Amino acid sequence: MSTNSRMEQDKIETYARTLLEAAKAEGREKRDLHTLVDLANALGEVSDTLKVILERGDENLLPEIANRYSDLVHNENDVIAVDVTTAIPLDDDMREEVEEFLSLDYGQSVFIVEHVDPSIIGGIIFNARGERRDASVKTQLENARRVLKSRGGE
């Protein structure tokens, strides 16, 4: 067994035993086992979000987050979450315009999850329901460069 594999196995053993001992202390070994299996099978964004919650010290909000998540799942048809990426933060007026545009475009209410990425230079990128619409300056410049290259024979 290689050193890395041995170190990894030791970590796995330590984590598993720590979780088991904590569960035993509360008398919930089987319940925690099911929870752990479900968590291990969760999609990447769930674990990524949990990591951010823990890094920010917001783990005390987890029960309320779970309740709100449940509410959202049961009322999912009412609102669409849209990731909106801009080069600079949206001000209140621009946020309202974007929400209005997206609500009309999707035909229902939207909840904007804002991201700032200066590398897009300007413009806006929307991501919702597995669809990406990129109207960023960076993408427009890349498209123009490809067109010019194809016409120039480079």
CSV table of C-alpha atoms in Angstrom, one decimal:
chain,number,residue,atom,x,y,z
A,1,MET,CA,0.0,0.0,0.0
A,2,SER,CA,1.5,3.4,-1.0
A,3,THR,CA,2.0,6.2,1.6
A,4,ASN,CA,-0.8,8.3,0.1
A,5,SER,CA,-3.2,5.4,0.2
A,6,ARG,CA,-2.2,4.6,3.8
A,7,MET,CA,-2.6,8.2,4.8
A,8,GLU,CA,-6.0,8.4,3.1
A,9,GLN,CA,-7.1,5.2,4.8
A,10,ASP,CA,-6.1,6.6,8.2
A,11,LYS,CA,-8.1,9.7,7.5
A,12,ILE,CA,-11.1,7.7,6.5
A,13,GLU,CA,-10.8,5.6,9.6
A,14,THR,CA,-10.5,8.6,11.9
A,15,TYR,CA,-13.4,10.5,10.4
A,16,ALA,CA,-15.7,7.4,10.4
A,17,ARG,CA,-14.8,6.5,14.1
A,18,THR,CA,-15.3,10.2,15.1
A,19,LEU,CA,-18.7,10.3,13.5
A,20,LEU,CA,-19.7,6.9,15.0
A,21,GLU,CA,-18.6,7.9,18.5
A,22,ALA,CA,-20.6,11.2,18.3
A,23,ALA,CA,-23.6,9.3,17.1
A,24,LYS,CA,-23.3,6.7,19.8
A,25,ALA,CA,-23.2,9.4,22.5
A,26,GLU,CA,-26.6,10.6,21.2
A,27,GLY,CA,-28.0,7.1,20.5
A,28,ARG,CA,-28.6,7.8,16.8
A,29,GLU,CA,-26.1,5.6,15.0
A,30,LYS,CA,-28.6,4.3,12.4
A,31,ARG,CA,-30.2,7.7,11.7
A,32,ASP,CA,-26.8,9.3,11.3
A,33,LEU,CA,-25.7,6.5,9.0
A,34,HIS,CA,-28.6,7.2,6.6
A,35,THR,CA,-27.9,10.9,6.8
A,36,LEU,CA,-24.2,10.4,6.0
A,37,VAL,CA,-25.0,8.1,3.1
A,38,ASP,CA,-27.5,10.7,1.7
A,39,LEU,CA,-24.9,13.4,2.2
A,40,ALA,CA,-22.2,11.4,0.5
A,41,ASN,CA,-24.5,10.9,-2.5
A,42,ALA,CA,-25.5,14.6,-2.6
A,43,LEU,CA,-24.7,16.6,-5.7
A,44,GLY,CA,-21.5,18.7,-5.8
A,45,GLU,CA,-23.3,22.0,-5.3
A,46,VAL,CA,-24.7,20.7,-2.0
A,47,SER,CA,-21.3,19.9,-0.6
A,48,ASP,CA,-19.8,23.1,-2.0
A,49,THR,CA,-22.5,25.2,-0.4
A,50,LEU,CA,-22.1,23.4,2.9
A,51,LYS,CA,-18.4,24.1,2.8
A,52,VAL,CA,-19.0,27.8,2.4
A,53,ILE,CA,-21.6,27.7,5.2
A,54,LEU,CA,-19.0,26.1,7.5
A,55,GLU,CA,-16.1,28.4,6.4
A,56,ARG,CA,-18.3,31.4,7.2
A,57,GLY,CA,-19.2,30.1,10.6
A,58,ASP,CA,-22.9,29.9,9.7
A,59,GLU,CA,-23.5,26.3,10.7
A,60,ASN,CA,-26.0,27.5,13.3
A,61,LEU,CA,-28.2,28.6,10.4
A,62,LEU,CA,-28.4,25.0,9.0
A,63,PRO,CA,-31.8,24.1,10.6
A,64,GLU,CA,-33.4,27.3,9.3
A,65,ILE,CA,-31.7,26.8,5.9
A,66,ALA,CA,-33.1,23.3,5.8
A,67,ASN,CA,-36.6,24.6,6.6
A,68,ARG,CA,-36.4,27.3,4.0
A,69,TYR,CA,-35.1,24.8,1.4
A,70,SER,CA,-38.1,22.6,2.2
A,71,ASP,CA,-40.4,25.5,1.7
A,72,LEU,CA,-38.7,26.4,-1.6
A,73,VAL,CA,-38.9,22.8,-2.9
A,74,HIS,CA,-42.6,22.7,-2.2
A,75,ASN,CA,-43.2,26.0,-3.8
A,76,GLU,CA,-40.7,25.7,-6.6
A,77,ASN,CA,-43.1,26.5,-9.4
A,78,ASP,CA,-43.5,30.0,-8.0
A,79,VAL,CA,-39.9,31.3,-8.4
A,80,ILE,CA,-36.9,30.6,-10.7
A,81,ALA,CA,-33.4,31.1,-9.3
A,82,VAL,CA,-31.2,32.8,-11.9
A,83,ASP,CA,-27.4,33.2,-11.5
A,84,VAL,CA,-26.5,36.6,-12.8
A,85,THR,CA,-22.8,37.4,-13.4
A,86,THR,CA,-21.6,41.0,-14.0
A,87,ALA,CA,-18.2,42.7,-14.0
A,88,ILE,CA,-19.2,45.0,-11.2
A,89,PRO,CA,-21.9,44.7,-8.5
A,90,LEU,CA,-25.5,45.5,-9.5
A,91,ASP,CA,-26.9,48.7,-8.0
A,92,ASP,CA,-30.5,48.7,-6.9
A,93,ASP,CA,-31.9,50.2,-10.1
A,94,MET,CA,-30.0,47.8,-12.4
A,95,ARG,CA,-31.0,44.8,-10.1
A,96,GLU,CA,-34.7,45.8,-10.5
A,97,GLU,CA,-34.3,46.1,-14.3
A,98,VAL,CA,-32.6,42.7,-14.5
A,99,GLU,CA,-35.3,41.1,-12.3
A,100,GLU,CA,-38.1,42.7,-14.4
A,101,PHE,CA,-36.5,41.5,-17.7
A,102,LEU,CA,-36.0,38.0,-16.4
A,103,SER,CA,-39.5,37.8,-15.0
A,104,LEU,CA,-40.9,38.7,-18.3
A,105,ASP,CA,-38.6,36.4,-20.2
A,106,TYR,CA,-39.4,33.4,-18.0
A,107,GLY,CA,-43.0,34.3,-17.5
A,108,GLN,CA,-42.7,34.0,-13.7
A,109,SER,CA,-41.0,35.5,-10.7
A,110,VAL,CA,-37.2,35.2,-10.4
A,111,PHE,CA,-34.7,35.2,-7.6
A,112,ILE,CA,-31.3,36.6,-8.6
A,113,VAL,CA,-28.2,35.0,-7.2
A,114,GLU,CA,-25.5,37.7,-8.0
A,115,HIS,CA,-21.9,37.0,-8.9
A,116,VAL,CA,-19.2,39.5,-9.7
A,117,ASP,CA,-16.5,38.5,-12.1
A,118,PRO,CA,-14.3,41.4,-13.4
A,119,SER,CA,-12.8,39.1,-16.1
A,120,ILE,CA,-16.0,39.4,-18.2
A,121,ILE,CA,-15.1,43.1,-18.6
A,122,GLY,CA,-18.7,44.2,-19.0
A,123,GLY,CA,-22.1,42.9,-20.0
A,124,ILE,CA,-24.0,40.2,-18.2
A,125,ILE,CA,-24.3,36.4,-18.1
A,126,PHE,CA,-27.5,34.6,-17.0
A,127,ASN,CA,-27.7,30.9,-15.9
A,128,ALA,CA,-31.0,29.3,-15.1
A,129,ARG,CA,-32.6,25.9,-15.6
A,130,GLY,CA,-29.4,24.6,-17.3
A,131,GLU,CA,-29.4,27.3,-19.8
A,132,ARG,CA,-26.6,29.9,-20.2
A,133,ARG,CA,-27.0,33.2,-21.9
A,134,ASP,CA,-23.7,35.1,-22.3
A,135,ALA,CA,-23.8,38.7,-23.3
A,136,SER,CA,-20.4,39.6,-21.8
A,137,VAL,CA,-17.9,41.8,-23.4
A,138,LYS,CA,-15.3,39.1,-23.0
A,139,THR,CA,-17.3,36.6,-25.0
A,140,GLN,CA,-18.1,39.1,-27.6
A,141,LEU,CA,-14.4,39.9,-28.0
A,142,GLU,CA,-13.6,36.2,-28.2
A,143,ASN,CA,-16.3,35.7,-30.9
A,144,ALA,CA,-15.0,38.7,-32.9
A,145,ARG,CA,-11.4,37.3,-32.7
A,146,ARG,CA,-12.5,33.9,-33.9
A,147,VAL,CA,-14.4,35.5,-36.9
A,148,LEU,CA,-11.4,37.6,-37.8
A,149,LYS,CA,-9.0,34.6,-37.5
A,150,SER,CA,-11.3,32.5,-39.7
A,151,ARG,CA,-11.5,35.2,-42.4
A,152,GLY,CA,-7.7,36.0,-42.2
A,153,GLY,CA,-6.8,32.3,-42.6
A,154,GLU,CA,-4.5,32.4,-39.5
